Structure formats: structure tokens, C-alpha cells
Coordinates of N, CA and C in Angstrom, one line a residue:
M1 N 24.6 10.8 -2.7 CA 23.7 11.8 -3.3 C 22.3 11.3 -3.6
R2 N 22.2 10.0 -4.0 CA 20.9 9.4 -4.3 C 20.0 9.3 -2.9
S3 N 20.6 8.9 -1.9 CA 20.1 8.9 -0.6 C 19.4 10.3 -0.1
A4 N 20.3 11.2 -0.2 CA 19.8 12.6 0.2 C 18.7 13.2 -0.5
V5 N 18.5 12.7 -2.1 CA 17.4 13.2 -2.7 C 16.2 12.3 -2.2
L6 N 16.4 11.2 -2.0 CA 15.2 10.3 -1.6 C 14.5 10.8 -0.3
V7 N 15.3 10.9 0.7 CA 14.9 11.5 1.9 C 14.2 12.9 1.8
L8 N 14.8 13.8 1.1 CA 13.9 15.0 0.9 C 12.6 14.8 0.2
A9 N 12.5 13.9 -0.8 CA 11.3 13.7 -1.5 C 10.2 13.1 -0.5
V10 N 10.5 12.5 0.5 CA 9.6 11.8 1.4 C 8.5 12.9 2.0
C11 N 9.0 13.9 2.6 CA 8.3 14.8 3.4 C 7.8 15.9 2.4
V12 N 8.2 16.0 1.2 CA 7.6 17.0 0.2 C 6.4 16.4 -0.3
S13 N 6.4 15.0 -0.6 CA 5.2 14.2 -1.2 C 4.3 13.6 -0.1
V14 N 4.6 13.5 1.0 CA 3.9 13.0 2.1 C 3.5 13.9 3.1
A15 N 2.2 14.2 3.3 CA 1.8 15.4 4.2 C 1.9 15.2 5.7
L16 N 1.7 13.8 6.1 CA 1.5 13.6 7.5 C 2.6 12.8 8.1
C17 N 3.9 12.9 7.7 CA 4.8 12.0 8.0 C 5.3 12.2 9.4
A18 N 4.8 13.2 10.3 CA 5.1 13.5 11.6 C 4.0 12.9 12.6
N19 N 2.9 12.4 12.1 CA 1.9 11.7 13.0 C 2.3 10.3 13.6
E20 N 1.8 10.1 14.6 CA 2.1 8.8 15.3 C 1.5 7.5 14.4
I21 N 0.4 7.8 13.9 CA -0.4 6.7 13.0 C -1.0 7.4 12.0
S22 N -0.9 6.9 10.8 CA -1.4 7.5 9.5 C -1.9 6.4 8.6
L23 N -3.1 6.8 8.0 CA -3.6 5.7 6.9 C -3.1 6.2 5.6
L24 N -2.5 5.2 5.0 CA -2.1 5.4 3.6 C -3.0 5.1 2.4
E25 N -3.4 3.8 2.6 CA -4.4 3.2 1.5 C -5.3 2.2 2.2
V26 N -6.4 2.4 1.5 CA -7.5 1.2 1.8 C -7.8 0.6 0.3
N27 N -8.0 -0.6 0.2 CA -8.4 -1.4 -1.0 C -9.4 -2.3 -0.7
K28 N -10.6 -2.0 -1.2 CA -11.7 -3.0 -1.1 C -12.1 -3.5 -2.5
F29 N -11.9 -4.9 -2.6 CA -12.0 -5.4 -3.8 C -12.8 -6.8 -4.0
P30 N -13.5 -7.0 -4.9 CA -14.3 -8.2 -5.2 C -13.6 -9.5 -5.3
C31 N -14.1 -10.7 -4.7 CA -13.3 -11.8 -4.8 C -14.2 -13.0 -4.7
L32 N -13.7 -14.1 -4.5 CA -14.5 -15.4 -4.4 C -14.1 -16.0 -3.1
C33 N -15.1 -16.0 -2.1 CA -14.9 -16.7 -0.7 C -15.6 -18.0 -0.7
W34 N -15.2 -18.7 0.4 CA -15.8 -20.0 0.7 C -16.6 -20.0 1.8
N35 N -17.9 -20.5 1.9 CA -18.8 -20.8 2.9 C -19.3 -22.0 2.9
N36 N -19.1 -23.0 3.8 CA -19.5 -24.4 3.7 C -19.2 -25.1 2.6
N37 N -17.9 -24.8 2.0 CA -17.4 -25.6 0.8 C -18.1 -25.0 -0.5
T38 N -18.8 -23.9 -0.3 CA -19.5 -23.3 -1.5 C -18.8 -21.9 -1.9
G39 N -18.5 -21.7 -3.0 CA -17.9 -20.4 -3.5 C -18.9 -19.4 -3.5
V40 N -18.8 -18.1 -2.9 CA -19.6 -17.0 -2.9 C -18.9 -15.9 -3.2
N41 N -19.6 -14.9 -3.8 CA -19.0 -13.6 -4.1 C -18.8 -12.8 -2.8
C42 N -17.7 -12.2 -2.6 CA -17.4 -11.5 -1.4 C -16.6 -10.3 -1.8
T43 N -16.3 -9.5 -0.5 CA -15.5 -8.3 -0.9 C -14.3 -8.4 0.3
N44 N -13.1 -8.5 -0.2 CA -12.0 -8.3 0.7 C -11.6 -6.9 0.9
T45 N -10.9 -6.6 2.0 CA -10.4 -5.3 2.3 C -9.0 -5.4 2.8
M46 N -8.2 -4.5 2.4 CA -6.8 -4.3 2.9 C -6.6 -2.8 3.3
W47 N -5.8 -2.6 4.4 CA -5.6 -1.4 4.9 C -3.9 -1.3 4.9
K48 N -3.4 -0.2 4.5 CA -2.1 0.1 4.6 C -1.9 1.3 5.6
I49 N -1.0 1.0 6.6 CA -0.9 1.9 7.8 C 0.5 2.2 8.1
V50 N 0.9 3.5 8.5 CA 2.2 3.7 9.0 C 2.2 4.3 10.4
V51 N 3.2 3.7 11.1 CA 3.1 4.2 12.5 C 4.7 4.5 13.0
K52 N 4.6 5.5 14.0 CA 5.9 5.8 14.5 C 6.4 4.6 15.5
N53 N 7.6 4.3 15.3 CA 8.0 3.1 16.1 C 8.5 3.7 17.5
L54 N 7.5 3.7 18.4 CA 7.6 4.3 19.8 C 8.1 3.2 20.8
S55 N 8.0 1.9 20.5 CA 8.3 0.8 21.4 C 8.1 -0.4 20.7
Y56 N 8.9 -1.5 21.0 CA 8.8 -2.8 20.4 C 7.4 -3.3 20.5
Q57 N 6.8 -3.1 21.7 CA 5.4 -3.7 22.0 C 4.5 -2.6 21.7
K58 N 3.5 -3.0 20.8 CA 2.4 -2.2 20.4 C 1.4 -3.0 19.6
I59 N 0.3 -2.2 19.7 CA -1.1 -2.8 19.1 C -1.6 -1.8 18.0
V60 N -1.8 -2.2 16.7 CA -2.4 -1.4 15.7 C -3.5 -2.0 15.3
Q61 N -4.6 -1.3 15.1 CA -6.0 -1.8 14.9 C -6.7 -0.7 13.9
V62 N -7.6 -1.5 13.1 CA -8.5 -1.0 12.3 C -9.7 -1.2 13.2
V63 N -10.6 -0.2 13.5 CA -11.9 -0.3 14.2 C -12.9 0.2 13.5
G64 N -13.8 -0.8 13.0 CA -15.0 -0.5 12.4 C -16.1 0.0 13.2
V65 N -16.8 0.9 12.6 CA -17.9 1.7 13.5 C -19.4 1.1 12.9
T66 N -20.2 0.7 13.9 CA -21.5 0.2 13.4 C -22.4 0.9 14.4
A67 N -23.7 0.8 14.0 CA -24.7 1.4 14.9 C -24.8 0.3 16.4
A68 N -24.2 -1.0 16.1 CA -24.4 -1.8 17.3 C -23.1 -1.7 18.1
G69 N -22.1 -1.1 17.6 CA -20.8 -1.0 18.4 C -19.6 -1.0 17.5
E70 N -18.5 -1.3 17.9 CA -17.3 -1.3 17.3 C -16.7 -2.7 16.7
V71 N -16.0 -3.0 15.8 CA -15.5 -4.1 15.2 C -14.2 -4.0 15.1
P72 N -13.3 -4.5 16.0 CA -11.7 -4.3 15.9 C -11.2 -5.4 14.8
V73 N -10.2 -4.9 14.0 CA -9.5 -5.8 13.1 C -8.0 -5.6 13.3
D74 N -7.4 -6.4 13.8 CA -5.9 -6.3 14.1 C -5.0 -6.2 12.8
A75 N -4.0 -5.3 12.9 CA -3.0 -5.2 12.0 C -1.8 -5.9 12.4
T76 N -1.0 -6.2 11.4 CA 0.2 -6.9 11.6 C 1.3 -6.2 11.0
F77 N 2.5 -6.2 11.6 CA 3.7 -5.6 11.2 C 4.2 -6.2 9.7
K78 N 4.5 -5.4 8.8 CA 4.9 -5.8 7.4 C 6.4 -5.5 7.2
Y79 N 6.9 -4.3 7.4 CA 8.2 -4.0 7.2 C 8.7 -2.6 7.8
T80 N 9.8 -2.5 8.1 CA 10.4 -1.2 8.6 C 10.5 -0.3 7.5
S81 N 10.1 1.0 7.9 CA 10.3 2.2 7.1 C 11.2 3.1 7.4
G82 N 11.4 4.2 6.7 CA 12.4 5.2 7.2 C 11.9 6.2 8.3
S83 N 12.7 6.9 8.7 CA 12.2 8.0 9.8 C 11.8 7.4 10.9
N84 N 12.4 6.2 11.3 CA 11.8 5.5 12.6 C 10.4 5.2 12.4
L85 N 9.9 4.7 11.3 CA 8.5 4.4 11.1 C 8.4 2.9 10.8
E86 N 7.2 2.4 10.9 CA 6.9 0.9 10.4 C 5.6 1.0 9.7
T87 N 5.5 0.0 8.8 CA 4.4 -0.2 7.9 C 3.7 -1.4 8.4
W88 N 2.4 -1.3 8.7 CA 1.5 -2.3 9.1 C 0.3 -2.6 8.0
F89 N -0.1 -3.7 7.9 CA -1.1 -4.2 7.1 C -2.2 -4.8 7.8
A90 N -3.5 -4.4 7.5 CA -4.7 -5.2 8.2 C -5.5 -5.7 7.0
Y91 N -6.1 -6.9 7.3 CA -7.0 -7.5 6.2 C -8.2 -7.9 6.8
F92 N -9.2 -7.9 5.9 CA -10.7 -8.4 6.4 C -11.0 -9.3 5.1
S93 N -10.8 -10.6 5.4 CA -11.3 -11.7 4.3 C -12.3 -12.6 4.8
P94 N -13.6 -12.2 4.7 CA -14.7 -12.9 5.2 C -14.9 -14.2 4.5
E95 N -15.5 -15.1 5.2 CA -16.1 -16.3 4.7 C -17.7 -16.0 4.5
Y96 N -18.2 -15.4 5.6 CA -19.6 -15.1 5.6 C -19.8 -14.2 6.9
P97 N -20.2 -12.9 6.8 CA -20.9 -12.6 5.7 C -19.9 -12.0 4.5
A98 N -20.6 -11.6 3.4 CA -19.9 -11.5 2.1 C -19.0 -10.3 2.1
T99 N -19.2 -9.3 3.1 CA -18.3 -8.0 3.1 C -18.1 -7.7 4.5
A100 N -17.2 -6.7 4.7 CA -16.9 -6.2 6.0 C -18.2 -5.7 6.6
P101 N -18.5 -6.0 7.9 CA -19.9 -5.6 8.5 C -19.8 -4.1 9.0
F102 N -19.1 -3.3 8.3 CA -19.0 -1.7 8.7 C -18.8 -1.0 7.4
D103 N -19.2 0.3 7.4 CA -19.0 1.2 6.4 C -18.1 2.3 6.8
K104 N -17.6 2.5 8.0 CA -16.9 3.4 8.6 C -15.8 2.9 9.4
F105 N -14.7 3.4 9.6 CA -13.7 3.1 10.4 C -12.7 4.2 11.0
Y106 N -11.9 3.8 11.9 CA -10.8 4.7 12.3 C -9.6 3.8 12.7
L107 N -8.4 4.5 12.9 CA -7.2 3.7 13.2 C -6.9 3.9 14.5
K108 N -6.3 3.0 15.3 CA -6.1 3.0 16.7 C -4.7 2.4 17.0
Y109 N -3.8 3.1 17.7 CA -2.4 2.6 17.9 C -2.2 2.8 19.4
T110 N -2.0 1.7 20.1 CA -1.8 1.7 21.6 C -0.2 1.2 21.9
V111 N 0.6 2.1 22.5 CA 1.9 2.0 22.8 C 2.4 2.8 23.9
N112 N 3.2 2.2 24.7 CA 3.7 2.9 26.1 C 2.6 3.4 26.9
G113 N 1.6 2.6 27.0 CA 0.4 3.1 27.9 C -0.5 4.3 27.2
K114 N -0.1 4.6 26.0 CA -0.9 5.8 25.4 C -1.7 5.2 24.1
T115 N -2.7 5.9 23.8 CA -3.4 5.6 22.6 C -3.5 6.9 21.6
Y116 N -3.2 6.5 20.3 CA -3.2 7.5 19.3 C -4.1 7.0 18.3
Y117 N -4.8 8.1 17.5 CA -5.8 7.7 16.6 C -5.6 8.4 15.3
D118 N -5.9 7.9 14.2 CA -6.2 8.6 13.0 C -7.7 8.3 12.5
N119 N -8.5 9.3 12.9 CA -9.9 9.2 12.5 C -10.5 10.1 11.7
N120 N -9.7 10.7 10.7 CA -10.2 11.6 9.6 C -10.7 12.7 10.2
A121 N -10.0 13.3 11.2 CA -10.4 14.7 11.8 C -11.7 14.5 12.5
G122 N -11.9 13.3 13.2 CA -13.1 13.2 13.9 C -14.3 12.7 13.1
K123 N -14.2 12.4 11.8 CA -15.3 12.2 10.9 C -15.3 10.6 10.7
N124 N -14.2 9.9 11.1 CA -14.0 8.5 10.6 C -13.9 8.4 9.1
F125 N -13.3 7.3 8.6 CA -13.1 7.0 7.2 C -14.1 6.2 6.7
P126 N -14.6 6.5 5.5 CA -15.7 5.8 4.8 C -15.1 4.4 4.2
L127 N -15.9 3.4 4.1 CA -15.6 2.2 3.7 C -16.7 1.8 2.7
V128 N -16.8 2.3 1.5 CA -18.2 2.1 0.8 C -17.6 1.8 -0.7
N129 N -16.7 2.4 -1.3 CA -16.4 2.1 -2.8 C -15.5 0.9 -2.9
D130 N -15.8 0.1 -3.9 CA -14.8 -0.9 -4.4 C -13.5 -0.1 -4.9
G131 N -12.3 -0.8 -4.9 CA -11.2 -0.3 -5.4 C -10.2 0.3 -4.4
P132 N -9.0 0.8 -4.9 CA -8.2 1.4 -3.8 C -8.6 3.0 -3.7
A133 N -8.2 3.5 -2.5 CA -8.3 4.8 -2.2 C -7.1 5.3 -1.3
L134 N -6.6 6.5 -1.7 CA -5.5 7.1 -0.8 C -6.0 8.2 0.1
Y135 N -5.4 8.2 1.3 CA -6.0 9.2 2.4 C -4.6 10.0 2.8
N136 N -5.1 11.2 3.6 CA -4.0 11.9 4.2 C -3.1 12.6 3.3
S137 N -3.6 13.0 2.1 CA -2.7 13.7 1.1 C -1.7 12.8 0.3
Y138 N -1.8 11.5 0.7 CA -0.8 10.7 -0.2 C -1.2 10.6 -1.7
K139 N -0.3 10.7 -2.6 CA -0.6 10.9 -4.0 C -0.2 9.6 -4.9
V140 N 0.8 8.9 -4.2 CA 1.3 7.7 -4.7 C 1.7 6.8 -3.6
V141 N 1.2 5.6 -3.6 CA 1.5 4.5 -2.7 C 1.8 3.3 -3.2
V142 N 3.2 2.6 -3.0 CA 3.5 1.4 -3.4 C 2.7 0.5 -2.7
E143 N 1.7 -0.5 -3.4 CA 0.9 -1.4 -2.6 C 1.7 -2.7 -2.2
S144 N 2.5 -3.1 -3.3 CA 3.2 -4.5 -3.1 C 4.5 -4.4 -3.9
A145 N 5.6 -5.1 -3.6 CA 6.8 -5.3 -4.4 C 7.2 -6.7 -4.0
V146 N 6.9 -7.7 -5.0 CA 7.3 -9.0 -4.6 C 8.3 -9.6 -5.8
M147 N 8.9 -10.7 -5.4 CA 9.8 -11.4 -6.2 C 9.4 -12.8 -6.3
E148 N 9.5 -13.5 -7.5 CA 9.4 -14.9 -7.6 C 10.3 -15.3 -8.6
S149 N 10.4 -16.8 -8.6 CA 11.2 -17.4 -9.4 C 10.8 -17.7 -10.8
T150 N 11.6 -17.6 -11.8 CA 11.1 -17.9 -13.1 C 12.1 -19.2 -13.4
V151 N 11.7 -19.6 -14.9 CA 12.6 -20.7 -15.3 C 14.1 -20.5 -15.3
Y152 N 14.5 -19.2 -15.7 CA 15.9 -18.9 -15.8 C 16.5 -18.0 -14.7
D153 N 15.7 -17.1 -14.1 CA 16.2 -16.2 -13.1 C 15.0 -16.0 -12.1
Y154 N 14.8 -14.6 -12.0 CA 13.9 -14.1 -11.0 C 13.1 -12.9 -11.6
W155 N 11.9 -12.7 -11.1 CA 11.1 -11.6 -11.6 C 10.6 -10.7 -10.5
V156 N 10.7 -9.4 -10.5 CA 10.2 -8.5 -9.4 C 8.9 -7.7 -10.2
E157 N 7.9 -7.8 -9.3 CA 6.7 -7.1 -9.9 C 6.2 -6.2 -8.6
V158 N 5.9 -4.9 -9.2 CA 5.6 -3.8 -8.3 C 4.2 -3.3 -8.5
R159 N 3.3 -3.1 -7.6 CA 2.0 -2.6 -7.9 C 1.9 -1.2 -7.2
T160 N 1.4 -0.3 -7.8 CA 1.4 1.1 -7.1 C 0.1 1.7 -7.5
V161 N -0.5 2.5 -6.4 CA -1.7 3.1 -6.5 C -1.4 4.7 -6.7
V162 N -2.0 5.5 -7.6 CA -1.8 6.9 -7.7 C -3.1 7.6 -7.6
Q163 N -3.1 8.7 -7.1 CA -4.3 9.6 -7.3 C -4.4 10.1 -8.7
N164 N -5.6 10.1 -9.2 CA -5.7 10.6 -10.6 C -5.7 12.1 -10.7
L165 N -4.5 12.7 -10.9 CA -4.3 14.2 -10.8 C -4.4 14.8 -12.1
G166 N -4.3 14.1 -13.2 CA -4.4 14.6 -14.6 C -4.3 13.5 -15.6
F167 N -4.7 13.9 -16.9 CA -4.9 12.7 -17.9 C -3.3 12.2 -18.4
T168 N -2.5 13.2 -18.5 CA -1.1 12.9 -18.9 C -0.2 12.7 -17.6
K169 N 0.2 11.5 -17.5 CA 1.1 11.1 -16.4 C 2.1 10.2 -16.8
A170 N 3.1 10.0 -16.0 CA 4.1 8.9 -16.1 C 4.3 8.4 -14.6
V171 N 4.4 7.0 -14.5 CA 4.8 6.4 -13.2 C 5.9 5.5 -13.6
T172 N 6.9 5.7 -13.0 CA 8.2 5.1 -13.3 C 8.9 4.4 -12.0
L173 N 9.3 3.0 -12.3 CA 9.9 2.3 -11.3 C 11.3 2.4 -11.4
F174 N 12.0 2.8 -10.2 CA 13.4 2.7 -10.3 C 13.8 1.6 -9.4
Y175 N 15.1 0.9 -9.8 CA 15.6 -0.1 -9.1 C 17.1 -0.3 -9.1
T176 N 17.7 -1.0 -8.1 CA 19.1 -1.1 -8.1 C 19.4 -2.5 -7.5
W177 N 20.6 -3.1 -7.8 CA 21.0 -4.1 -7.2 C 22.3 -4.1 -6.5
D178 N 23.0 -2.8 -6.4 CA 24.2 -2.5 -5.9 C 24.2 -1.3 -5.1
N179 N 23.1 -1.1 -4.4 CA 23.0 0.0 -3.4 C 23.1 1.4 -4.0
W180 N 22.6 1.5 -5.3 CA 22.5 2.8 -6.0 C 23.7 3.2 -6.7
Y181 N 24.8 2.3 -6.6 CA 26.0 2.7 -7.6 C 25.6 2.8 -9.0
S182 N 24.7 1.9 -9.4 CA 23.9 2.1 -10.7 C 22.5 2.1 -10.7
T183 N 21.7 2.6 -11.4 CA 20.2 2.7 -11.4 C 19.6 2.4 -12.6
Q184 N 18.6 1.7 -12.6 CA 17.8 1.2 -13.6 C 16.3 1.7 -13.5
K185 N 15.7 2.0 -14.6 CA 14.2 2.4 -14.4 C 13.3 1.8 -15.6
T186 N 12.3 1.6 -15.3 CA 11.2 1.2 -16.3 C 9.9 1.8 -16.1
A187 N 9.2 2.0 -17.2 CA 7.9 2.6 -17.2 C 6.9 1.8 -16.6
M188 N 6.0 2.1 -15.7 CA 4.9 1.3 -15.3 C 3.7 1.4 -16.2
T189 N 2.9 0.5 -16.2 CA 1.6 0.5 -17.2 C 0.5 0.5 -16.3
Y190 N -0.5 0.9 -17.0 CA -2.1 1.1 -16.5 C -3.0 0.5 -17.6
D191 N -3.9 -0.4 -17.0 CA -4.9 -0.9 -18.1 C -6.3 -0.7 -17.7
G192 N -6.5 0.3 -16.7 CA -7.9 0.7 -16.5 C -8.7 -0.2 -15.5
K193 N -8.0 -1.0 -15.0 CA -8.9 -2.0 -14.0 C -7.9 -2.4 -12.9
Y194 N -8.6 -2.8 -11.8 CA -7.7 -3.4 -10.5 C -8.5 -4.9 -10.6
C195 N -7.5 -5.9 -10.6 CA -7.9 -7.3 -10.5 C -7.1 -8.0 -9.5
S196 N -7.6 -8.4 -8.5 CA -6.8 -9.1 -7.4 C -7.2 -10.6 -7.3
C197 N -8.3 -11.1 -7.8 CA -8.7 -12.3 -7.7 C -9.3 -12.9 -8.9
G198 N -8.5 -12.6 -10.1 CA -8.7 -13.1 -11.3 C -9.4 -12.1 -12.3
E199 N -9.6 -12.4 -13.6 CA -9.9 -11.3 -14.6 C -11.5 -11.1 -14.5
D200 N -12.1 -12.0 -13.9 CA -13.7 -12.0 -13.7 C -14.0 -11.2 -12.4
K201 N -13.1 -10.7 -11.6 CA -13.4 -10.0 -10.4 C -12.5 -8.7 -10.5
C202 N -12.8 -7.7 -11.3 CA -12.2 -6.5 -11.4 C -13.0 -5.2 -11.1
V203 N -12.3 -4.2 -10.8 CA -13.0 -2.7 -10.5 C -12.3 -2.0 -11.5
A204 N -13.3 -1.4 -12.1 CA -12.9 -0.3 -13.4 C -12.3 0.9 -12.8
E205 N -11.3 1.4 -13.4 CA -10.6 2.5 -12.9 C -10.4 3.5 -14.0
P206 N -10.1 4.9 -13.7 CA -10.2 5.4 -12.3 C -11.6 4.9 -11.5
D207 N -11.3 4.5 -10.1 CA -12.4 4.1 -9.5 C -13.3 5.3 -8.9
K208 N -14.2 5.0 -8.0 CA -15.0 6.1 -7.6 C -14.3 7.1 -6.6
D209 N -13.1 6.6 -6.0 CA -12.3 7.5 -5.3 C -11.1 8.1 -6.1
N210 N -11.3 8.0 -7.4 CA -10.4 8.7 -8.5 C -9.0 8.2 -8.3
C211 N -8.8 6.9 -8.1 CA -7.4 6.3 -8.0 C -7.3 5.3 -9.1
E212 N -6.0 5.2 -9.4 CA -5.6 4.2 -10.5 C -4.5 3.3 -10.0
T213 N -4.5 2.0 -10.6 CA -3.5 1.0 -10.2 C -2.5 1.0 -11.5
W214 N -1.2 1.1 -11.1 CA 0.0 1.0 -12.1 C 0.8 -0.2 -11.7
Q215 N 1.3 -1.0 -12.8 CA 2.2 -2.1 -12.4 C 3.3 -2.1 -13.3
G216 N 4.5 -2.5 -12.8 CA 5.8 -2.6 -13.5 C 6.7 -3.8 -12.8
G217 N 7.6 -4.2 -13.7 CA 8.5 -5.3 -13.3 C 9.6 -5.4 -14.0
F218 N 10.6 -6.3 -13.5 CA 11.9 -6.3 -14.3 C 12.5 -7.7 -14.0
D219 N 13.3 -8.2 -14.8 CA 14.1 -9.4 -14.5 C 15.1 -9.1 -13.5
A220 N 15.4 -10.1 -12.6 CA 16.5 -10.1 -11.6 C 17.3 -11.2 -11.8
V221 N 18.7 -11.0 -11.4 CA 19.6 -12.0 -11.7 C 20.0 -12.7 -10.4
S222 N 19.5 -12.0 -9.3 CA 19.9 -12.4 -7.9 C 18.5 -12.5 -7.1
P223 N 18.5 -13.4 -6.2 CA 17.2 -13.4 -5.4 C 17.2 -12.4 -4.2
S224 N 18.3 -11.6 -4.0 CA 18.3 -10.7 -2.9 C 19.2 -9.4 -3.5
G225 N 19.2 -8.4 -2.6 CA 19.9 -7.2 -3.0 C 19.3 -6.1 -3.6
Y226 N 18.1 -6.3 -4.0 CA 17.3 -5.3 -4.8 C 16.7 -4.4 -4.0
Q227 N 16.5 -3.1 -4.4 CA 15.8 -2.1 -3.9 C 15.0 -1.2 -4.9
V228 N 13.7 -0.7 -4.6 CA 12.9 -0.1 -5.6 C 12.3 1.1 -4.9
Y229 N 11.9 2.1 -5.8 CA 11.0 3.0 -5.4 C 10.3 3.5 -6.7
V230 N 9.3 4.3 -6.5 CA 8.3 4.8 -7.6 C 8.4 6.3 -7.5
E231 N 8.3 6.8 -8.8 CA 8.1 8.3 -9.0 C 6.8 8.4 -9.7
Y232 N 5.9 9.3 -9.4 CA 4.7 9.7 -10.2 C 4.9 11.1 -10.7
D233 N 4.9 11.5 -12.0 CA 4.8 12.6 -12.7 C 3.7 13.1 -13.3
V234 N 3.1 14.2 -12.8 CA 1.7 14.7 -13.4 C 1.7 16.0 -13.2
D235 N 1.2 16.8 -14.4 CA 1.0 18.4 -14.2 C 2.2 19.1 -13.7
G236 N 3.3 18.7 -14.1 CA 4.6 19.4 -13.7 C 5.0 19.1 -12.3
Q237 N 4.1 18.2 -11.6 CA 4.7 17.9 -10.2 C 5.2 16.4 -10.1
K238 N 6.1 16.2 -9.2 CA 6.8 14.9 -9.0 C 6.4 14.4 -7.5
Y239 N 5.8 13.1 -7.6 CA 5.5 12.6 -6.1 C 6.3 11.3 -6.0
T240 N 6.9 10.9 -5.0 CA 7.7 9.9 -4.7 C 7.1 9.0 -3.7
D241 N 7.1 7.7 -3.8 CA 7.2 6.6 -2.7 C 8.4 5.8 -2.6
N242 N 9.1 6.1 -1.7 CA 10.4 5.4 -1.5 C 10.5 4.9 0.0
N243 N 9.3 4.5 0.5 CA 9.3 3.8 1.8 C 10.0 4.9 2.9
F244 N 9.5 6.1 2.8 CA 10.0 7.1 3.6 C 11.7 7.2 3.8
G245 N 12.2 7.0 2.6 CA 13.6 7.3 2.4 C 14.6 6.1 2.4
I246 N 14.0 4.8 2.8 CA 14.9 3.7 2.7 C 14.7 2.7 1.5
N247 N 13.6 3.1 0.7 CA 13.2 2.4 -0.4 C 12.7 0.8 -0.1
Y248 N 12.1 0.2 -1.0 CA 11.4 -0.9 -0.7 C 12.4 -2.1 -1.2
T249 N 12.3 -3.2 -0.4 CA 13.0 -4.5 -0.6 C 11.9 -5.5 -1.2
P250 N 11.9 -6.2 -2.2 CA 11.0 -6.9 -2.7 C 10.9 -8.2 -1.8
T251 N 9.8 -8.6 -1.5 CA 9.4 -9.8 -0.7 C 9.2 -11.0 -1.5
W252 N 9.3 -12.2 -1.0 CA 9.1 -13.4 -2.0 C 7.5 -13.5 -1.9
Y253 N 7.2 -13.8 -3.1 CA 5.7 -14.0 -3.4 C 5.2 -15.4 -2.8

């Protein structure tokens, strides 16, 4: 029964699950990079992308648009998602210059001799504001689910981005270690900032794209077997990110 509910929630909460390629999230965040052994302020950028698995061999790219031409950034496969989908991530972590050399981009997916695009209905996507941004009508996106060892057992940490749709909201992390024969949940928390490179490199939230980062975690007794998903309740509506129906398996940090 749990699986049937989760699959139904996917296409209710995600508007473009039928597209060949779709942008879920962009996160542009300040950090400290190195240039000639000197630390310099820089801006890293991460893209989370979902594609239909049309063939094993494929190329997924973020293509930056500039007046001088295009700047391709290769994405890499991250994990399998439900409904014959795959999730890919692209990263731009410069040493110099201190930020990505473009402020607009589109997505490009080449497979089976064909090319598919997600270009924001021909307008390209902006890359201007610091902090996370969600696209294509996504309201909640799990950015990461990681596991690490502690002194006595293990710890799973989940970071989620939500669209700020109302002041009163609840973001809940659900998890299981026995394939949903039993289910646990814990409330995720929000502290008004996104920090990825230390407390001195933070973006205030809600950010300029009206997004917030929520975090939650739990003690784990085993290094494997766990599944997680996230529900976002706001203004009487429920949005779910469960990796398109198959849930997230925490990866080692």
C-alpha cells in the first residue's frame, strides 16, 4: 500500500515527469576556492537534472549562454529514479574566474542520435541569484541524503529545498530500514540560511528565488537498507519528493 501511495504522489506533485529532460534545481552558493595556492572568494554552482533513460549511452549537459558563444558543462549520472528516469548532477567549481562565466543556460540531452532540450520554453534559465532555486513547477526537491559513521552507529542527514508557498509549513522526513513494513518520521528544521562552505559563507533565506533549505536526520543502526522520502505540507497542500516513486537510498558521505 505504501508503494502505491508514493507512486501516485509523484505525478501529482511534479508537473513535467513526462519530459525527456527536466531541470529540478539550481544552487549557486558562495565558497572559498583556490588560485595559485591563494584562497579567493568564489561561487560554486550545482544543477540537479532528471532524464528519461532512453539508452545506456547518453550525454547530459548544462550549456551556458554568453555573448561570445556557449559554455558546455558536463553532467554525471548520480542515481536511478523511478518511472525509468535517471538523476544527473552537474557542477561548476571554478578556481578562476571566481564565478561561472555565464548568467543564462539551458539543458541538453543527446541519446540514440537525437537531442532533447529543456530551455525554459525558449527563454533559457537565469543564473543570477545566490542560493537554491526550483524550476518546472517543482515545490520540494531532496538535494542530498547522506550517511556517515559516528562513534557508536551511523547518522543519516537529508537536505531538502522547498518553494516558500506560505509562512506556516511542515517538512517531514520519512524513513524505513525494513522496506516500509515499519515507518518512522522526523520533523525537518529551517534556520533561515543556506551554508555549504562554512558558517561564514551563507545565503539568507528565503532567498531571492523564494526558496528555503530544510534539514533533518536520524540515527541508523545499520550502514545499509535505509530508504527515505520527504513530504512538504503548506496551505492545505501536500507535496512529495520520493525520487519518482522508488525513494532515496542514503549515500556515504
